[in-house]
PDB file of C-alpha atoms in Angstrom:
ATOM      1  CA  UNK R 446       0.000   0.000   0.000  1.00 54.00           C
ATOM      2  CA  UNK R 447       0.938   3.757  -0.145  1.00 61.00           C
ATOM      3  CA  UNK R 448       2.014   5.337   1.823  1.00 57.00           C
ATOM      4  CA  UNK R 449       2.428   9.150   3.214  1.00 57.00           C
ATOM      5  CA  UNK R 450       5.128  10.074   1.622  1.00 60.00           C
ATOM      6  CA  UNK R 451       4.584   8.302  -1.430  1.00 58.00           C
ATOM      7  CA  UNK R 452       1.700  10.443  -2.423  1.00 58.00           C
ATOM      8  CA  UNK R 453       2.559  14.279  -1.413  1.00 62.00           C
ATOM      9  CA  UNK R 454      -0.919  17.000  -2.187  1.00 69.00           C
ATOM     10  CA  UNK R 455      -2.191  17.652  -3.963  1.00 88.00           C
ATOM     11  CA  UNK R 456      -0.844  15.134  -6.401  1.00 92.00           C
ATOM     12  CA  UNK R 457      -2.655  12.347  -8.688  1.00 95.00           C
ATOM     13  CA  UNK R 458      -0.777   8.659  -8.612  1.00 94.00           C
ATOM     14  CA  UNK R 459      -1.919   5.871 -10.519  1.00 95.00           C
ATOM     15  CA  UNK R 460      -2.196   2.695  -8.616  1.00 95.00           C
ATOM     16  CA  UNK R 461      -3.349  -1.155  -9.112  1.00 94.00           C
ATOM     17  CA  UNK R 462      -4.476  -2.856  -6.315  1.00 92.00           C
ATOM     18  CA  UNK R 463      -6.026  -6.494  -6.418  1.00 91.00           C
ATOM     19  CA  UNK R 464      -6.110  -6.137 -10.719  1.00 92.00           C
ATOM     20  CA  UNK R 465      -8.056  -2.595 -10.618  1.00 94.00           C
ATOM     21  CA  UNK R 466      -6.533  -0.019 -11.729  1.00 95.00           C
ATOM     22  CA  UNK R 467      -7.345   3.243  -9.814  1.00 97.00           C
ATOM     23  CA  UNK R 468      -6.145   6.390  -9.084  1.00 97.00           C
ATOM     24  CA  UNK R 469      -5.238   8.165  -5.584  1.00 96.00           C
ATOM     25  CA  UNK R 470      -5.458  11.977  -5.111  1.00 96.00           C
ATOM     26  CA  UNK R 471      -4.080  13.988  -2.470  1.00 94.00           C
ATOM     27  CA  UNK R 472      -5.890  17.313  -1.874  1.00 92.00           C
ATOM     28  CA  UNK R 473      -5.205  19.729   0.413  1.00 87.00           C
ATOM     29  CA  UNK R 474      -8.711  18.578   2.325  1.00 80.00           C
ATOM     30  CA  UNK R 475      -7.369  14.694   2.288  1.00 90.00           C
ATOM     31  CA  UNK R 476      -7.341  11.851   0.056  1.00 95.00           C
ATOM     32  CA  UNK R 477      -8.991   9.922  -2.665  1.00 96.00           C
ATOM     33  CA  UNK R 478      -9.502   6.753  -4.513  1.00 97.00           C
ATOM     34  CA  UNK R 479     -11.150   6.580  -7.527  1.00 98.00           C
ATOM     35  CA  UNK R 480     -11.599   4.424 -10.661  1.00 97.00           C
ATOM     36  CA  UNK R 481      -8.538   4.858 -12.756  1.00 96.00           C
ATOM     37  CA  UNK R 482     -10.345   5.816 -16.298  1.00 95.00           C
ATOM     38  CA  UNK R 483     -12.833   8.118 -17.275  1.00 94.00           C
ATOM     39  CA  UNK R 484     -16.370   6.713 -17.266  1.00 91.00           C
ATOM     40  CA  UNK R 485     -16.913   8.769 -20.483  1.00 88.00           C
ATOM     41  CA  UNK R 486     -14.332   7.597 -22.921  1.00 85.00           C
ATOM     42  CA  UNK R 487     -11.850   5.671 -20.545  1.00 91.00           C
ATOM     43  CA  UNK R 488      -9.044   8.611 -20.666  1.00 93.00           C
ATOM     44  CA  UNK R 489      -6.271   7.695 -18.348  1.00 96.00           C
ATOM     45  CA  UNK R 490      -7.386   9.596 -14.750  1.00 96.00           C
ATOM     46  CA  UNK R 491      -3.498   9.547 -13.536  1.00 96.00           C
ATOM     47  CA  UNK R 492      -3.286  12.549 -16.764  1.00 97.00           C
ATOM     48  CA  UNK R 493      -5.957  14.447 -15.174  1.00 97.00           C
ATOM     49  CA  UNK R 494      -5.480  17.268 -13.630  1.00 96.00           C
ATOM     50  CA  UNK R 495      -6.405  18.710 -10.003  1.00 95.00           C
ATOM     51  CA  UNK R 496      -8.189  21.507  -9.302  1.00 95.00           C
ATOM     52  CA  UNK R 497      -9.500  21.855  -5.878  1.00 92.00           C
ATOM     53  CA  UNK R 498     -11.422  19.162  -4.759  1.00 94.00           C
ATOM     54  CA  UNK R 499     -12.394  18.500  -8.717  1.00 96.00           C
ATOM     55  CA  UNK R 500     -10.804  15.460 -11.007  1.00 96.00           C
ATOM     56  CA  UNK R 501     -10.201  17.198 -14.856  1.00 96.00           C
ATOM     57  CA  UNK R 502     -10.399  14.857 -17.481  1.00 95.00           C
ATOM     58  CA  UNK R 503      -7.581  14.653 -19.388  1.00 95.00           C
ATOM     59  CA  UNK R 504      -9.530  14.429 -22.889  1.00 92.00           C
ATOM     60  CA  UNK R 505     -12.468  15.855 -22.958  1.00 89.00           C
ATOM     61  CA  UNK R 506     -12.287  18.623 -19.546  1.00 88.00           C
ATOM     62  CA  UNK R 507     -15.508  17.228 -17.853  1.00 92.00           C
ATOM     63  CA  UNK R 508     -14.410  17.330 -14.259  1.00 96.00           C
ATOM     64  CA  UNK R 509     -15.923  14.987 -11.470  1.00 97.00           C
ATOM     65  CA  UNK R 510     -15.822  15.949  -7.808  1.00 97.00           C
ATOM     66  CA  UNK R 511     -14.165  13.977  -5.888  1.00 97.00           C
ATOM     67  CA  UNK R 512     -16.585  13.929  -2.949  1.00 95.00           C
ATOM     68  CA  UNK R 513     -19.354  12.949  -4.643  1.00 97.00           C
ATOM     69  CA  UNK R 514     -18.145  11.653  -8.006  1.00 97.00           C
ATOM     70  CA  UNK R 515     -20.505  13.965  -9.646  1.00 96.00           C
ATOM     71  CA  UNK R 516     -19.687  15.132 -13.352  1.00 96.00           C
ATOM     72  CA  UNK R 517     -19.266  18.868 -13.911  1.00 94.00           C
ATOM     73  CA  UNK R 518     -22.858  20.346 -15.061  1.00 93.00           C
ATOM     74  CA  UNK R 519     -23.861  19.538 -18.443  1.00 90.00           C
ATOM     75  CA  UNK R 520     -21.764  16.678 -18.918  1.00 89.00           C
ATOM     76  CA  UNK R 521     -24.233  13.441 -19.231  1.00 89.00           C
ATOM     77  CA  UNK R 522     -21.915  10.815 -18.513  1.00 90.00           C
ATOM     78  CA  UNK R 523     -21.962   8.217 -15.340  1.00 92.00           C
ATOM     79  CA  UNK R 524     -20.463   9.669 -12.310  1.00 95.00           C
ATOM     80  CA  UNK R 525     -17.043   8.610 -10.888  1.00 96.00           C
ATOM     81  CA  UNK R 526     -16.843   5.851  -8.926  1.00 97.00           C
ATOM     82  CA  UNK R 527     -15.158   6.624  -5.736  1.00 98.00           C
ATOM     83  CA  UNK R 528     -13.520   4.486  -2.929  1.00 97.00           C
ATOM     84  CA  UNK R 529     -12.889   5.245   0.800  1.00 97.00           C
ATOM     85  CA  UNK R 530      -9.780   5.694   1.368  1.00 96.00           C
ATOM     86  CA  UNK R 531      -8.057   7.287   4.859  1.00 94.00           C
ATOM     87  CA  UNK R 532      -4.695   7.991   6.084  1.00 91.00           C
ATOM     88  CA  UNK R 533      -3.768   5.907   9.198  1.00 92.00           C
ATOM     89  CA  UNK R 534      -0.535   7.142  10.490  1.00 90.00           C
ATOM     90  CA  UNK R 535       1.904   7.195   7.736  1.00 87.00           C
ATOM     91  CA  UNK R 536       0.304   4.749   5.465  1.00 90.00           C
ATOM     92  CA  UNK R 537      -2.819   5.217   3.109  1.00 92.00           C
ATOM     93  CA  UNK R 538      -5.421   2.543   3.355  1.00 94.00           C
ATOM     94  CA  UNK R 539      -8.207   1.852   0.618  1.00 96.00           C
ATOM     95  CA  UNK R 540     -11.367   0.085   1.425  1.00 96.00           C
ATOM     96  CA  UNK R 541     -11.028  -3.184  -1.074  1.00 96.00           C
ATOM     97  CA  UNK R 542     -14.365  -4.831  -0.235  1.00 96.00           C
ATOM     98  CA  UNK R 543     -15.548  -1.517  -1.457  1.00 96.00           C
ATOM     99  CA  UNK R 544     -13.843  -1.608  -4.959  1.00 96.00           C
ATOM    100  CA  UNK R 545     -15.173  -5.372  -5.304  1.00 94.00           C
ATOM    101  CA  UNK R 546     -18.512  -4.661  -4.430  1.00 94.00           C
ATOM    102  CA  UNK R 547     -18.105  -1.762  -7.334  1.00 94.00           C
ATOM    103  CA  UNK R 548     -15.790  -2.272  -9.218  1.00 94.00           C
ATOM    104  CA  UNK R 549     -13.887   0.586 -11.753  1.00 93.00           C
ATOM    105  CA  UNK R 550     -15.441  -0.637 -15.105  1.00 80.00           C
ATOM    106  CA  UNK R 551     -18.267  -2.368 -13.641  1.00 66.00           C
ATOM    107  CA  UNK R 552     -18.521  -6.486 -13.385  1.00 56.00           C
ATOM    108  CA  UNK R 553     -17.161  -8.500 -16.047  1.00 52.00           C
ATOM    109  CA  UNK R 554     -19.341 -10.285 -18.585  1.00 52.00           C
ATOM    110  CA  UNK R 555     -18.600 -13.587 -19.811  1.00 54.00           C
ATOM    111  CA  UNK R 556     -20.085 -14.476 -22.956  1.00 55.00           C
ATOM    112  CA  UNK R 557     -21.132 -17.800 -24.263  1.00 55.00           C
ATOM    113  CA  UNK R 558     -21.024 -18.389 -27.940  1.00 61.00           C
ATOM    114  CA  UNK R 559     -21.150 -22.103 -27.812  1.00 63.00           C
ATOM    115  CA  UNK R 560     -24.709 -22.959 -27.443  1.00 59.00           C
ATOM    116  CA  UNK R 561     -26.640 -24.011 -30.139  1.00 54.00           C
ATOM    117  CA  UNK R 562     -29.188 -21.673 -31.974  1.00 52.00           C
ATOM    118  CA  UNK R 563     -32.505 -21.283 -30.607  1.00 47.00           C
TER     119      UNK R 563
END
């Protein structure tokens, strides 16, 4: 895991934990975890750029907040899904059940193409 030091604010990181990749944000009010792409077109979050307590899309400037995962107004895309996340002492923790439960591009599909036609 991260840790303190690792991850000086405000600053954006790009991390993988358990397969997911996600993105941690330092702010000057604390820090974040959040799915690593946009929900929009899947631009690379650890390009964004901080301002405030607002995520900026890298490729198309929507922002999302980052304590609600709301897009900025008149953006219709899905909202960003964030993760709790703390710092505990010198080490920042990230609630994994959470990013199971949810995870960053939603649950995997498996397709069958085997059975006969109907």
């Amino acid at each position: 895991m991260a840790t303190v030091g690792d991850t000086p604010g405000p600053s954006i990181q790009r991390i993988k934990i358990d397969g997911y990749d996600l993105v941690l944000v330092r702010t000057d009010g604390g820090v974040h975890a959040a799915q690593g792409s946009c929900p929009h077109e899947r631009a690379d979050l650890g390009k964004a750029r901080l301002e405030g307590c607002r995520l900026v899309c890298p490729r198309h400037l929507a922002s999302f907040d980052l304590r609600t995962g709301a897009p900025s107004r008149g953006w219709k895309v899905a909202d960003l899904k964030l993760y709790p996340a703390r710092i505990a002492g010198e080490r920042v923790e990230i609630d994994l059940a959470a990013v199971r439960r949810n995870p960053p591009m939603g649950q995997k599909a498996v397709w069958d193409f085997t059975g006969g036609a109907g």
